[in-house]
PDB file of C-alpha atoms in Angstrom:
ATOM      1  CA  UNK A 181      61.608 115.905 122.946  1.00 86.00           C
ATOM      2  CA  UNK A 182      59.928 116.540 126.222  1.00 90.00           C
ATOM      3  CA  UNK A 183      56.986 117.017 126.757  1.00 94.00           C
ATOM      4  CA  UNK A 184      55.334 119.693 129.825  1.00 96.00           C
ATOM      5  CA  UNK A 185      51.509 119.795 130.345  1.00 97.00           C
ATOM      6  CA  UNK A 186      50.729 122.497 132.929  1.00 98.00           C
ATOM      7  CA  UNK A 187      46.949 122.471 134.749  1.00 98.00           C
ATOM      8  CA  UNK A 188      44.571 124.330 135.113  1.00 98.00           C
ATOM      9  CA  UNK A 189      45.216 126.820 132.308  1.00 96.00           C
ATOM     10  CA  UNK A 190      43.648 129.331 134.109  1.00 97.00           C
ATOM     11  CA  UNK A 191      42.310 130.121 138.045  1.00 97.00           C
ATOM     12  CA  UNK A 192      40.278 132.452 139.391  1.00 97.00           C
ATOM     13  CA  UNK A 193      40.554 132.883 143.414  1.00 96.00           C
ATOM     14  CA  UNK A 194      39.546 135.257 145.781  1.00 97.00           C
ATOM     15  CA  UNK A 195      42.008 137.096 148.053  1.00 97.00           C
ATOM     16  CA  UNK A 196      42.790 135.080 151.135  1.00 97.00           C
ATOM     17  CA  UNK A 197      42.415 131.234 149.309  1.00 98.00           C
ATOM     18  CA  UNK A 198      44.782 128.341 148.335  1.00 97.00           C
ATOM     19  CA  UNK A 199      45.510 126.835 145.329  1.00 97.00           C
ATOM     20  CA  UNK A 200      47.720 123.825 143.421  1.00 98.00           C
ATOM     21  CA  UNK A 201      49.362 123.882 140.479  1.00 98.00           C
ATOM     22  CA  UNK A 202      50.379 121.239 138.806  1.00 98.00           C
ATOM     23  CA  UNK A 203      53.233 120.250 136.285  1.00 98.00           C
ATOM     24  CA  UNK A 204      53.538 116.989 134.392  1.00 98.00           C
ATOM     25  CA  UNK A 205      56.432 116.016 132.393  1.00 97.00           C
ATOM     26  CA  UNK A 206      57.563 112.969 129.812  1.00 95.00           C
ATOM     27  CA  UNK A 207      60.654 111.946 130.716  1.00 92.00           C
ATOM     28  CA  UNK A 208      63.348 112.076 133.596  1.00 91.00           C
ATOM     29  CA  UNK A 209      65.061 115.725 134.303  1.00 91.00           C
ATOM     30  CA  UNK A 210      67.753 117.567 135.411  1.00 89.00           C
ATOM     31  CA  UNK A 211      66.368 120.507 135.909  1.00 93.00           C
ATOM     32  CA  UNK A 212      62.825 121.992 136.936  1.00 96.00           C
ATOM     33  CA  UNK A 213      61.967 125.519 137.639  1.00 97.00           C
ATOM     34  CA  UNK A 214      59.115 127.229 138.706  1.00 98.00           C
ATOM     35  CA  UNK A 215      58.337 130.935 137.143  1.00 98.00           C
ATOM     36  CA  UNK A 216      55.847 133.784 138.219  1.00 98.00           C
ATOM     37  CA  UNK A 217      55.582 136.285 135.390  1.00 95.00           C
ATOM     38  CA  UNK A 218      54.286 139.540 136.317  1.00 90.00           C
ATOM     39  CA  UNK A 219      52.314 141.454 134.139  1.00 87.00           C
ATOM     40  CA  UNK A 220      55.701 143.263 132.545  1.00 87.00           C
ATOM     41  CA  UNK A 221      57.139 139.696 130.940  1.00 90.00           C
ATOM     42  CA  UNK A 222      59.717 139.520 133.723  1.00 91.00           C
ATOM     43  CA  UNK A 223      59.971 135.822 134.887  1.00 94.00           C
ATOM     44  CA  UNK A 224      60.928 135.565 138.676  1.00 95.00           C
ATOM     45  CA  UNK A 225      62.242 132.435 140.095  1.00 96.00           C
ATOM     46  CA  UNK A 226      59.988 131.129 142.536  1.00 98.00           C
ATOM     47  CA  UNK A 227      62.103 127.560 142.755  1.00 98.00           C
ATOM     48  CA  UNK A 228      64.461 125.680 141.538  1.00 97.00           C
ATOM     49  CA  UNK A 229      62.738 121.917 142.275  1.00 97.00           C
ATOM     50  CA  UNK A 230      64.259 118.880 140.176  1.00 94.00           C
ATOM     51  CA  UNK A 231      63.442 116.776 143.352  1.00 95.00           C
ATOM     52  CA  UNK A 232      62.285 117.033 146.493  1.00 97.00           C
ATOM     53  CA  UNK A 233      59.952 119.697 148.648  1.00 98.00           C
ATOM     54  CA  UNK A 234      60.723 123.565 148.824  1.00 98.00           C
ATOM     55  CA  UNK A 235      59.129 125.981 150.823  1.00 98.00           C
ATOM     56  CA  UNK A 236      59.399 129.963 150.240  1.00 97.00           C
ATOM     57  CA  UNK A 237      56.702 132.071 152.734  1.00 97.00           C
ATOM     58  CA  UNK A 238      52.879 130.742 151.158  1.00 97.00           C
ATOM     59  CA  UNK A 239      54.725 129.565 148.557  1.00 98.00           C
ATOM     60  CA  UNK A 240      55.828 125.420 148.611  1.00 98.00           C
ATOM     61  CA  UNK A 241      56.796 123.467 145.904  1.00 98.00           C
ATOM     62  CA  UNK A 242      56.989 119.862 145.391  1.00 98.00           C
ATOM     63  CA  UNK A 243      58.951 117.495 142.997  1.00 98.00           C
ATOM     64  CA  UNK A 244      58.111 113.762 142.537  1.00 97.00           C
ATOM     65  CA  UNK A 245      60.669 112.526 139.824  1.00 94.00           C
ATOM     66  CA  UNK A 246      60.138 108.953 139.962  1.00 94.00           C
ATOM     67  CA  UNK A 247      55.784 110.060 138.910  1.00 97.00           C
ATOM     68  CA  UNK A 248      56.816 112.866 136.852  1.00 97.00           C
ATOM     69  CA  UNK A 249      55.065 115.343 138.289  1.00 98.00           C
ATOM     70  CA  UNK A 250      55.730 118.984 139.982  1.00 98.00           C
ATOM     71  CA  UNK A 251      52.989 120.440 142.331  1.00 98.00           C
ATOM     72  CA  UNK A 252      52.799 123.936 143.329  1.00 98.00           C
ATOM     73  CA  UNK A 253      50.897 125.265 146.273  1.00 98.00           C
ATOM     74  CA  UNK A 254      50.077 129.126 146.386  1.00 98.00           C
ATOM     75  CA  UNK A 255      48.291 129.221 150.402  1.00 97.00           C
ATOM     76  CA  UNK A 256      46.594 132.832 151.617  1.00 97.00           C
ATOM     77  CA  UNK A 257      46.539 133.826 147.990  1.00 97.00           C
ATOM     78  CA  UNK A 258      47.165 137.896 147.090  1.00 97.00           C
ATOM     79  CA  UNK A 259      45.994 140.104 144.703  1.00 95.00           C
ATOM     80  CA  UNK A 260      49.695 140.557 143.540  1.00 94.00           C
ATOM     81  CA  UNK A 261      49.967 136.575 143.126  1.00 96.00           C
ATOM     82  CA  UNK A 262      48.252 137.062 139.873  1.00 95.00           C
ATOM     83  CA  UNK A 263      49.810 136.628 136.976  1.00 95.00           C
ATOM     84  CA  UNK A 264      50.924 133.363 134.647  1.00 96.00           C
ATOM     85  CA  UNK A 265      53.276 130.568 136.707  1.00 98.00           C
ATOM     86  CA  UNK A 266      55.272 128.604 134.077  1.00 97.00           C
ATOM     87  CA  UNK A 267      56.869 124.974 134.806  1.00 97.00           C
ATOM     88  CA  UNK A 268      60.045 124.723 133.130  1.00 96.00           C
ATOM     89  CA  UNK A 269      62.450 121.351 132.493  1.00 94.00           C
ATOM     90  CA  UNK A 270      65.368 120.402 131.326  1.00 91.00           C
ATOM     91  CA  UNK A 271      65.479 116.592 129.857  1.00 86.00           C
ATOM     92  CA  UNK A 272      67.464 114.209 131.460  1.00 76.00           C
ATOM     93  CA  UNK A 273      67.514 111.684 128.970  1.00 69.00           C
ATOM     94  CA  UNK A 274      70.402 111.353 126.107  1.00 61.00           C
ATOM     95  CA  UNK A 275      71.089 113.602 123.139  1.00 59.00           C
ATOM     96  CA  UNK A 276      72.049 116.653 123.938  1.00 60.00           C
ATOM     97  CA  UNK A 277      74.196 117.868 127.039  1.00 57.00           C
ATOM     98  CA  UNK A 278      73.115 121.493 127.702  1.00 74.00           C
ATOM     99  CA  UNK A 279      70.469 123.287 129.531  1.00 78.00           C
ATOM    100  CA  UNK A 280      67.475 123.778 127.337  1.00 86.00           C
ATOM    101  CA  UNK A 281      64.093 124.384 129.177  1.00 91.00           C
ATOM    102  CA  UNK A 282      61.143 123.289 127.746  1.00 93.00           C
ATOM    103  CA  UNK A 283      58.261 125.324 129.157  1.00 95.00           C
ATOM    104  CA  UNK A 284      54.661 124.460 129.856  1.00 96.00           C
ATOM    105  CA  UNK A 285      51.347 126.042 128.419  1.00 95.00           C
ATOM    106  CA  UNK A 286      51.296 128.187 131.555  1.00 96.00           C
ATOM    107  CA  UNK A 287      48.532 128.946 134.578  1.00 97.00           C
ATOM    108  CA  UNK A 288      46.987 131.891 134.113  1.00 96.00           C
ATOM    109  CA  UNK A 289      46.189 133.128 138.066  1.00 97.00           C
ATOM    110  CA  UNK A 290      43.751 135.727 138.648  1.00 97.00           C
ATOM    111  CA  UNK A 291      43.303 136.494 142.248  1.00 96.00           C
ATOM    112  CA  UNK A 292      40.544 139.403 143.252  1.00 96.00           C
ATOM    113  CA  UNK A 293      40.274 141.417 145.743  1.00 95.00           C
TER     114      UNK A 293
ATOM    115  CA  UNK B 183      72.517 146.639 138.061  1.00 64.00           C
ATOM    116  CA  UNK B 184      71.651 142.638 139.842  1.00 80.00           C
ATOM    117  CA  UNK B 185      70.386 140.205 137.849  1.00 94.00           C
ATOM    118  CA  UNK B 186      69.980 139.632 134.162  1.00 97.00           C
ATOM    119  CA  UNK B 187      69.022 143.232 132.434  1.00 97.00           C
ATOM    120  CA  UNK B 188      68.188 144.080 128.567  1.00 97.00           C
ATOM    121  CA  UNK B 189      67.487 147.104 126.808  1.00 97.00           C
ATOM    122  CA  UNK B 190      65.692 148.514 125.300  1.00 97.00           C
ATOM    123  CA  UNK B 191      62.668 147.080 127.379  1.00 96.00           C
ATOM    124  CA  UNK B 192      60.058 148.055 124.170  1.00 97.00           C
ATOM    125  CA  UNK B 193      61.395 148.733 120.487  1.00 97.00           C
ATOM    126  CA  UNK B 194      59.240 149.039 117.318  1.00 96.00           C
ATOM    127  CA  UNK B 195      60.805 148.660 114.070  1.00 94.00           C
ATOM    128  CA  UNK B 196      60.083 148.703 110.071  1.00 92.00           C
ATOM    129  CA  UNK B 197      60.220 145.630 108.142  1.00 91.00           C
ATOM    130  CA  UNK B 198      63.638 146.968 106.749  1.00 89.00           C
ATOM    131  CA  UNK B 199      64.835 148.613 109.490  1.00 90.00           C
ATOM    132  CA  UNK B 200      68.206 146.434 111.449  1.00 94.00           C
ATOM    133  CA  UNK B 201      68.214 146.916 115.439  1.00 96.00           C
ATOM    134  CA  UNK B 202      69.851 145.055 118.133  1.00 97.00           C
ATOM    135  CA  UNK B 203      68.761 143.512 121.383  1.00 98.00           C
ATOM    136  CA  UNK B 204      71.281 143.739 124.555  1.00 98.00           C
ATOM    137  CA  UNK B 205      71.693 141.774 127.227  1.00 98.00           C
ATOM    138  CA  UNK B 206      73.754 141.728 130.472  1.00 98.00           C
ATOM    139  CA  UNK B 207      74.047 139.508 133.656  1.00 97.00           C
ATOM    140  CA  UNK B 208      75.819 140.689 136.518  1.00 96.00           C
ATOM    141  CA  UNK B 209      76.027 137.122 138.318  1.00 96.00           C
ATOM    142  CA  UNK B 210      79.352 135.493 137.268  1.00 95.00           C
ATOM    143  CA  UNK B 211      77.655 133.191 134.914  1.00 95.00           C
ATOM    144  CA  UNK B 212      79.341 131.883 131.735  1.00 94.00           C
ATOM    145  CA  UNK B 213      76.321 130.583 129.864  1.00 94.00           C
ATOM    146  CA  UNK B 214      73.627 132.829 127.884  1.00 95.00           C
ATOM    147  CA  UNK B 215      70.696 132.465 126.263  1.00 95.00           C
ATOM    148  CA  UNK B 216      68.261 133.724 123.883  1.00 96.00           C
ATOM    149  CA  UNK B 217      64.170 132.499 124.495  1.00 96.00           C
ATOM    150  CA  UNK B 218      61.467 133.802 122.029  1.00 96.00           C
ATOM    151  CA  UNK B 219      57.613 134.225 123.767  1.00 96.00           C
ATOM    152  CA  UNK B 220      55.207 134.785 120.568  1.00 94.00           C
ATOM    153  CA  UNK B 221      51.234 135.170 121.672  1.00 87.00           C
ATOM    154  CA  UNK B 222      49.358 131.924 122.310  1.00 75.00           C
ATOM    155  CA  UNK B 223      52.903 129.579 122.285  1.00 83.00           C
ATOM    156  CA  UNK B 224      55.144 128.603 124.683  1.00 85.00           C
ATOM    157  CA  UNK B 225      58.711 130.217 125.518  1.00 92.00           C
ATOM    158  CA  UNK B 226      61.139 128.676 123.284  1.00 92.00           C
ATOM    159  CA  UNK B 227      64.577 128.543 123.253  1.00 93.00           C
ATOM    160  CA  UNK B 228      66.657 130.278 120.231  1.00 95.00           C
ATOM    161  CA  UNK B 229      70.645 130.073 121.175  1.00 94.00           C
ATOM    162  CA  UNK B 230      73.118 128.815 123.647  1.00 92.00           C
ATOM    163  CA  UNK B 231      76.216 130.367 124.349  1.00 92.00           C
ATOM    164  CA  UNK B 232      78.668 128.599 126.965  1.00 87.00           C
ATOM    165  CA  UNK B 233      82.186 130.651 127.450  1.00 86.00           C
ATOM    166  CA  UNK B 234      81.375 132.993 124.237  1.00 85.00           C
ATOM    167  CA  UNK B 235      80.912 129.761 122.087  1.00 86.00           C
ATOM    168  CA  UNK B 236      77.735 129.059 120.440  1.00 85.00           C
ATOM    169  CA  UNK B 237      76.261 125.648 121.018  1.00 82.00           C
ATOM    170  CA  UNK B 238      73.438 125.833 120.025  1.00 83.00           C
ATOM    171  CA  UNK B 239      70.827 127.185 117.165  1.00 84.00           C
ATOM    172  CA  UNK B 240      67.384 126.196 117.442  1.00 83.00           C
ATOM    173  CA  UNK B 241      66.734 126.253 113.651  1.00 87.00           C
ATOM    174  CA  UNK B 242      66.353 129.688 114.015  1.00 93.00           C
ATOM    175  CA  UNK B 243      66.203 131.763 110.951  1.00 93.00           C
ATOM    176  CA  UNK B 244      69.032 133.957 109.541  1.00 94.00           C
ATOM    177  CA  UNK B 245      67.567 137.186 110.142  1.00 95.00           C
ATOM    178  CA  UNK B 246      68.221 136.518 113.902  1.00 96.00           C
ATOM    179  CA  UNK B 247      71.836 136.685 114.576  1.00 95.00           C
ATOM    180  CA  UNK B 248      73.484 136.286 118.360  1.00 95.00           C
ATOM    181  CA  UNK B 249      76.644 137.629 119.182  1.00 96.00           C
ATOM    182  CA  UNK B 250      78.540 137.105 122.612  1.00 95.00           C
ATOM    183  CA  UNK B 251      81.860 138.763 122.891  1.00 95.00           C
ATOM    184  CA  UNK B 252      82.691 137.742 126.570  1.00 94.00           C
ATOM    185  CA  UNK B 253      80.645 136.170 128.779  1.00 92.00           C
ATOM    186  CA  UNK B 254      78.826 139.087 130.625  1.00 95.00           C
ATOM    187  CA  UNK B 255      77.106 140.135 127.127  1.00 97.00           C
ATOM    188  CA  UNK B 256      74.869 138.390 124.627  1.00 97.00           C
ATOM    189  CA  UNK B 257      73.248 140.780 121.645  1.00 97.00           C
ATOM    190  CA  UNK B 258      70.525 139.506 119.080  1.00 97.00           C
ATOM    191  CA  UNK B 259      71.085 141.181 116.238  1.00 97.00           C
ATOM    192  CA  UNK B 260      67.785 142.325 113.837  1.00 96.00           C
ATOM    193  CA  UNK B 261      66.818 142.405 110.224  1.00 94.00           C
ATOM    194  CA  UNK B 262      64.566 142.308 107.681  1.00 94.00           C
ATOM    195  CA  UNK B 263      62.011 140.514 109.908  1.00 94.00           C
ATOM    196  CA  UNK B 264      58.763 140.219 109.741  1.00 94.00           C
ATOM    197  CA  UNK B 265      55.640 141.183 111.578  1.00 94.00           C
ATOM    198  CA  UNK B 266      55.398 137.371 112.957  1.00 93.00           C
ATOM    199  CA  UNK B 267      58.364 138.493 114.959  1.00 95.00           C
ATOM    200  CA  UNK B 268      56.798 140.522 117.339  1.00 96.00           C
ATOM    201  CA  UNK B 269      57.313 139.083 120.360  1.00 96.00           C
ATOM    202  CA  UNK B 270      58.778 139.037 123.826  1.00 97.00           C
ATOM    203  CA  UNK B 271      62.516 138.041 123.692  1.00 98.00           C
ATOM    204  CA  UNK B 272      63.990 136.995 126.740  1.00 97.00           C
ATOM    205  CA  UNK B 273      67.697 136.401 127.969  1.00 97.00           C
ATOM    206  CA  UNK B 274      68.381 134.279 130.628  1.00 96.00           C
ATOM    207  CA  UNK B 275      72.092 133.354 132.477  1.00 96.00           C
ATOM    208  CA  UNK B 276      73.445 130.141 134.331  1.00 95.00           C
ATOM    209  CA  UNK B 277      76.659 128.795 135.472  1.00 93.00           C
ATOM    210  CA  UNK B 278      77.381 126.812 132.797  1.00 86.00           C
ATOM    211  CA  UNK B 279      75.058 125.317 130.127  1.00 82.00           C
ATOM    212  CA  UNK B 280      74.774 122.153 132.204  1.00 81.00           C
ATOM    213  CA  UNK B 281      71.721 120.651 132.506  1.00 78.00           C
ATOM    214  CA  UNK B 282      70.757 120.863 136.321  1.00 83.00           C
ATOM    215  CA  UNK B 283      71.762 124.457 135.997  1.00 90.00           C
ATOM    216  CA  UNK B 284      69.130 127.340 137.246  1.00 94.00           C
ATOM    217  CA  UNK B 285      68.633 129.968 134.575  1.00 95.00           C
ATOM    218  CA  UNK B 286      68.064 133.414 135.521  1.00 96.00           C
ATOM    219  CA  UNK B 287      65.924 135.759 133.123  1.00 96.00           C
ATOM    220  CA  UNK B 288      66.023 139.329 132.118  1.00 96.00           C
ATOM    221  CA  UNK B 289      62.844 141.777 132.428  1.00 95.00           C
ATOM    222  CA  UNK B 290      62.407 141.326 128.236  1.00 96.00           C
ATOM    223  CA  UNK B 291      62.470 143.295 125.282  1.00 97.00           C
ATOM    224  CA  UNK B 292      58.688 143.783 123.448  1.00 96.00           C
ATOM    225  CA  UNK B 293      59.550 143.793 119.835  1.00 97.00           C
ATOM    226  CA  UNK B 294      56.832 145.252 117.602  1.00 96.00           C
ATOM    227  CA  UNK B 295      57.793 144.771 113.865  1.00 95.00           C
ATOM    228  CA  UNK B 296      55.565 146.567 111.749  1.00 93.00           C
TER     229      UNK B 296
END
């Protein structure tokens, strides 16, 4: 199946600085998604990205299909920015038809004060 | 109630004990779905349901059993599990089960099986 390799696996910023995050997958998609989960387990859309550039406040997102890769860019980071972003895909190559995501590792984000 | 909710949020249960997980999206969607987070692993995905059908079982073992009587509500039904089990179950929504489809998650239930 497809593979997702998220880095860094964890970042440490303080309040006020930017930061990338980046997602790498195997194989062509249909679907990639962008999560922020907050200390509680909830997992909040940030974007829905299978191509092209998003923007959402300091949040932007980025989706180069043809290289495989996702970028996300936290700028004028916040204390409540912490937390674990997860890249999510769904394969667009043959087998099966439906919409399982296959998550990354995760980026831990730890932003102080 | 928005969104994707589940209850209850936190449950602890006995090896022997049965319980059951609830979920319910208020966004139109016909598809549901059932993701397992375990410490240390990524979210996986247990079951699909599109239109009340299951389509899909990821090799998940019997103990776990979904049920979906209309499209609104998904329950994961529990027993006899096993303290690997504890984990953070998730539900999520979409359209359809398509594959460009977003999916929209639920807050989480925190099982502790002890």
């Amino acid at each position: 199946g497809i593979q997702v390799e998220q880095s860094p696996p964890d970042l440490i910023l303080q309040e006020g600085a930017n930061s990338t995050l980046r997602c790498n997958f195997s194989d062509s998609v249909n679907n990639l998604q962008w999560f922020h989960q907050n200390p509680w387990g909830q997992l909040i859309n940030l974007f829905y990205i299978p191509s092209g550039t998003k923007q959402n406040g300091r949040l932007s997102a980025t989706t180069v299909a043809t290289e495989r890769y996702s970028l996300l860019y936290i700028s004028s980071s916040q204390t409540t920015d912490s937390g674990v972003y997860f890249c999510a895909v769904v394969s667009g190559a043959g087998g099966t038809s439906y919409g399982k995501l296959t998550f990354g590792q995760g980026t831990i984000l730890t932003v102080h004060p | 109630e928005t969104g994707v909710t589940q209850t209850p949020r936190h449950l602890v249960m006995g090896m022997t004990n049965k319980k059951s997980l609830k979920c319910e999206q208020h966004l139109g969607h016909n598809a549901m779905y059932w993701y397992k987070q375990s410490a240390k692993k990524p979210l996986e995905l247990m079951f699909v349901y599109n239109f009340k059908e299951q389509t899909e079982n990821n090799s998940v073992p019997s103990r776990f059993s979904p049920e979906c009587p209309n499209s609104s509500h998904l329950f994961l039904h529990l027993h006899t599990l096993q303290p690997e089990d504890s984990a953070l179950y998730l539900c999520a929504s979409s359209q359809d089960r398509g594959r460009g489809r977003e999916q929209y998650f639920g807050p989480g239930t925190r099982l502790t099986v002890t």
